[in-house]
Short mmCIF file of C-alpha atoms in Angstrom, two decimals:
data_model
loop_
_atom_site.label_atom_id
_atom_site.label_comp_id
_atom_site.label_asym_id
_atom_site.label_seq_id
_atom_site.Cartn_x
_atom_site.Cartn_y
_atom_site.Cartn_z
CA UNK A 1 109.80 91.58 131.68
CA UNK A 2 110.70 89.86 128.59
CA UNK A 3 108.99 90.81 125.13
CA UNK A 4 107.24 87.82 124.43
CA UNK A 5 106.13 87.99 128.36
CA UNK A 6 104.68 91.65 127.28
CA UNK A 7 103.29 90.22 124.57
CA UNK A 8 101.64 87.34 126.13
CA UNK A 9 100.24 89.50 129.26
CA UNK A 10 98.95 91.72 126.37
CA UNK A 11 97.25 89.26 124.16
CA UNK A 12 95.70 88.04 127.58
CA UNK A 13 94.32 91.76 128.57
CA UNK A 14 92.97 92.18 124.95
CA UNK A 15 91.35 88.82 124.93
CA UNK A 16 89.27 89.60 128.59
CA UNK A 17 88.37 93.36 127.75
CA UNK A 18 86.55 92.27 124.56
CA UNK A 19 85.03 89.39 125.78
CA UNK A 20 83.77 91.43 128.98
CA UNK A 21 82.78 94.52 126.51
CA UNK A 22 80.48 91.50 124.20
CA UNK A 23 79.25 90.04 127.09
CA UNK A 24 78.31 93.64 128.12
CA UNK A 25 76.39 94.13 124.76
CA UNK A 26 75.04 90.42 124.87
CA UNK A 27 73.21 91.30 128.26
CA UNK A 28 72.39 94.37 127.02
CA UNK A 29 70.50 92.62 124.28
CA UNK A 30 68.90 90.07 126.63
CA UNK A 31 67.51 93.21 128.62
CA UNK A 32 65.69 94.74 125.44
CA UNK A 33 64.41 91.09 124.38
CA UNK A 34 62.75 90.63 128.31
CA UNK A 35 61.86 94.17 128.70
CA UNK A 36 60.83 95.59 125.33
CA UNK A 37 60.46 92.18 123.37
CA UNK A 38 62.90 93.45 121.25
CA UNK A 39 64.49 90.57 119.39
CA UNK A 40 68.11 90.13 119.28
CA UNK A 41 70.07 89.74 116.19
CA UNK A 42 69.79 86.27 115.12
CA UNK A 43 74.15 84.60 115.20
CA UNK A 44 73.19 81.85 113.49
CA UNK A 45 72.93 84.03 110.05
CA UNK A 46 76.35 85.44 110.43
CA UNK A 47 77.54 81.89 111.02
CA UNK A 48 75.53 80.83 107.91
CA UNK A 49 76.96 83.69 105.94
CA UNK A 50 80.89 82.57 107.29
CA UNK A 51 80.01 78.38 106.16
CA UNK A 52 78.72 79.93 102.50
CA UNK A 53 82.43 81.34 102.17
CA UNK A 54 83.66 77.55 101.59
CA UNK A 55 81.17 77.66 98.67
CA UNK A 56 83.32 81.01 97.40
CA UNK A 57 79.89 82.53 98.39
CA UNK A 58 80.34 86.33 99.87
CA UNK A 59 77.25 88.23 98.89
CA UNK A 60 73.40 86.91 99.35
CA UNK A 61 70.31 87.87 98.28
CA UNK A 62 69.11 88.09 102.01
CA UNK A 63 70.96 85.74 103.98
CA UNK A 64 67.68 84.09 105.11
CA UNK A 65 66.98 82.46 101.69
CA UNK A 66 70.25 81.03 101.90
CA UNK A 67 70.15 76.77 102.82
CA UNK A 68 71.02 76.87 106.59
CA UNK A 69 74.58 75.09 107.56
CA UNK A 70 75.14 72.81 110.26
CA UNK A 71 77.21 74.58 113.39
CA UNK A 72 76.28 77.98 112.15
CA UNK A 73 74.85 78.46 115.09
CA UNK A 74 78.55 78.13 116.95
CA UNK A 75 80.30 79.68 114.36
CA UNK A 76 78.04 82.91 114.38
CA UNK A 77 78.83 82.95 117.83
CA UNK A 78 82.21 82.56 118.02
CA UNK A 79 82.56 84.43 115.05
CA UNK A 80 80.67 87.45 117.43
CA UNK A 81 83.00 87.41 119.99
CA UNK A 82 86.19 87.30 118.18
CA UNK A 83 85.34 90.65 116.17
CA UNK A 84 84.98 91.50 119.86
CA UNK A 85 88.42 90.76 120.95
CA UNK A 86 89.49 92.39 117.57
CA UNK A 87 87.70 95.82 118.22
CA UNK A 88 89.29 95.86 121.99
CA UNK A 89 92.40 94.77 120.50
CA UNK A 90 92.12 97.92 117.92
CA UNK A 91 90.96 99.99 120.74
CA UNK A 92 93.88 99.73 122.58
CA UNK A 93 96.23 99.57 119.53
CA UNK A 94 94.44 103.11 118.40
CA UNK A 95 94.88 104.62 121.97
CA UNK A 96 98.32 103.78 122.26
CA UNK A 97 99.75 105.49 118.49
CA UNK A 98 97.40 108.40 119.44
CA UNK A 99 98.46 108.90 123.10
CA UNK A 100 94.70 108.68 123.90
CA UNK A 101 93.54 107.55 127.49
CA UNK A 102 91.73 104.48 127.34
CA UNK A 103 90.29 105.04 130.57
CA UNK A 104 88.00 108.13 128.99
CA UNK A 105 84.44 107.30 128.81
CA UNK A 106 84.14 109.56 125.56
CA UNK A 107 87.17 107.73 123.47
CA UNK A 108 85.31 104.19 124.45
CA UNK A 109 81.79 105.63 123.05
CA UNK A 110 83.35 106.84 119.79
CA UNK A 111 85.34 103.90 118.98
CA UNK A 112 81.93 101.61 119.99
CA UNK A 113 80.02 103.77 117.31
CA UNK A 114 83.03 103.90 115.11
CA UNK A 115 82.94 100.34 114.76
CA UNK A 116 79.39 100.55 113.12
CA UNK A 117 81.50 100.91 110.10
CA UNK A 118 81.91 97.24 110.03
CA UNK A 119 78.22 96.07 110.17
CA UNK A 120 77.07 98.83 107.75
CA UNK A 121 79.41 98.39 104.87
CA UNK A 122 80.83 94.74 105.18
CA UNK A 123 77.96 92.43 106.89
CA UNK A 124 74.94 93.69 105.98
CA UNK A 125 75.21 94.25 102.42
CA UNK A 126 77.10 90.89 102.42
CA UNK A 127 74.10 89.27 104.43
CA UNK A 128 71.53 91.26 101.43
CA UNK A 129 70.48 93.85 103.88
CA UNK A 130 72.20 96.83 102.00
CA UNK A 131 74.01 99.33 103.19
CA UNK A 132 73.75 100.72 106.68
CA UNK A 133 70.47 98.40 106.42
CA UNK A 134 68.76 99.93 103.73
CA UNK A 135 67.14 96.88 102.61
CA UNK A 136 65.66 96.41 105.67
CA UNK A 137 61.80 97.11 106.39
CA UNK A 138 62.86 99.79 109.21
CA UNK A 139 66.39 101.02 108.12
CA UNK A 140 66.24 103.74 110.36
CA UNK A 141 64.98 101.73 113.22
CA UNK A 142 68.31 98.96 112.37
CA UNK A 143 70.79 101.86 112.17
CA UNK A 144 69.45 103.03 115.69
CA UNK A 145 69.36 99.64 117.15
CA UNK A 146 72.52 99.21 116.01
CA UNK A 147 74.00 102.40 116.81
CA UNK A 148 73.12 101.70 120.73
CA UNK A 149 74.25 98.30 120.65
CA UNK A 150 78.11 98.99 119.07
CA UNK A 151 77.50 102.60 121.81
CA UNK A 152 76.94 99.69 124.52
CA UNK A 153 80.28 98.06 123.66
CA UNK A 154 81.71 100.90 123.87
CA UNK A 155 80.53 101.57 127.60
CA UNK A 156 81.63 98.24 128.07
CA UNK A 157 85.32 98.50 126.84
CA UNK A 158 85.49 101.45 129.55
CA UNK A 159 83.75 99.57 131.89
CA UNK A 160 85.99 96.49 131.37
CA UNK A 161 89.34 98.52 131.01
CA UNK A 162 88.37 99.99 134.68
CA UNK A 163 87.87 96.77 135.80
CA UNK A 164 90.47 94.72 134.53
CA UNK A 165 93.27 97.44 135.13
CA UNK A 166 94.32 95.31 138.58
CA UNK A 167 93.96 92.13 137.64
CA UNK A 168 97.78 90.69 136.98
CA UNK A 169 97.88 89.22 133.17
CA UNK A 170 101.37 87.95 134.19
CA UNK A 171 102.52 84.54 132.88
#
């Protein structure tokens, strides 16, 4: 096989293990709206918050007070699943320098909390919700929501890797 057929096949792989691990966490979040009434975090902000950078805007007051954008709905979205595709991407990357087996259920459930990093020290003090959520009126309840959403992606990169390991990516 060729290198840019390795490359292709891999880009392929990466692309359907995070968007199967996000969908994974998406129903998981539809589950605690029905069940628990939980709501789920609201995509539209972090599209609102991506528009604003046109503006040369990074940090907000809360992201709420900022004026609304049209698509951010879309973009929020989008922008949601991507960061998916780039944590499996990472993932896999990480396992591979550091001869780890992806297929371990306790490598998938660090990385998914590991990637908390990201929400708690880029987005939400960016969004005006400090950091790790402090500004928050529950930060302890947002880091623990959190923490089992980003643990859920992580059951559903090993979930996904299982699955997808014999489906042909081939070109």
């Amino acid at each position: 096989m060729s290198a840019i057929t390795e490359f292709n096949v891999f880009i392929w792989y990466v692309i359907a293990l995070g968007v199967s691990a996000t969908v994974f966490m998406d129903v998981y979040s539809l589950a605690l709206k029905y069940l628990f009434k939980t709501p789920p975090l609201d995509y539209a902000l972090v599209g609102r918050w991506v528009l604003h950078f046109g503006e040369q805007r990074l940090m907000h007051r809360t992201i709420m007070h900022s004026a609304p954008k049209r698509g951010e709905l879309v973009v929020g979205w989008g922008l949601h699943y991507a960061i998916g595709v780039i944590f499996a991407t990472t993932f896999i990357y990480l396992c591979q320098i550091l001869s780890l087996d992806a297929h371990h259920l306790l490598w998938n459930l660090l990385f998914g909390v590991v990637t908390l990093i990201f929400p708690f020290t880029v987005m939400q003090p960016c969004l005006g919700f400090g950091f790790a959520a402090s500004k928050t009126p529950s930060p302890c309840l947002a880091i623990f929501k959190s923490a089992a959403a980003h643990s859920v992606f992580g059951l559903g990169l090993y979930l996904s890797i299982n699955a997808l390991e014999n489906i042909d990516f081939g070109i």
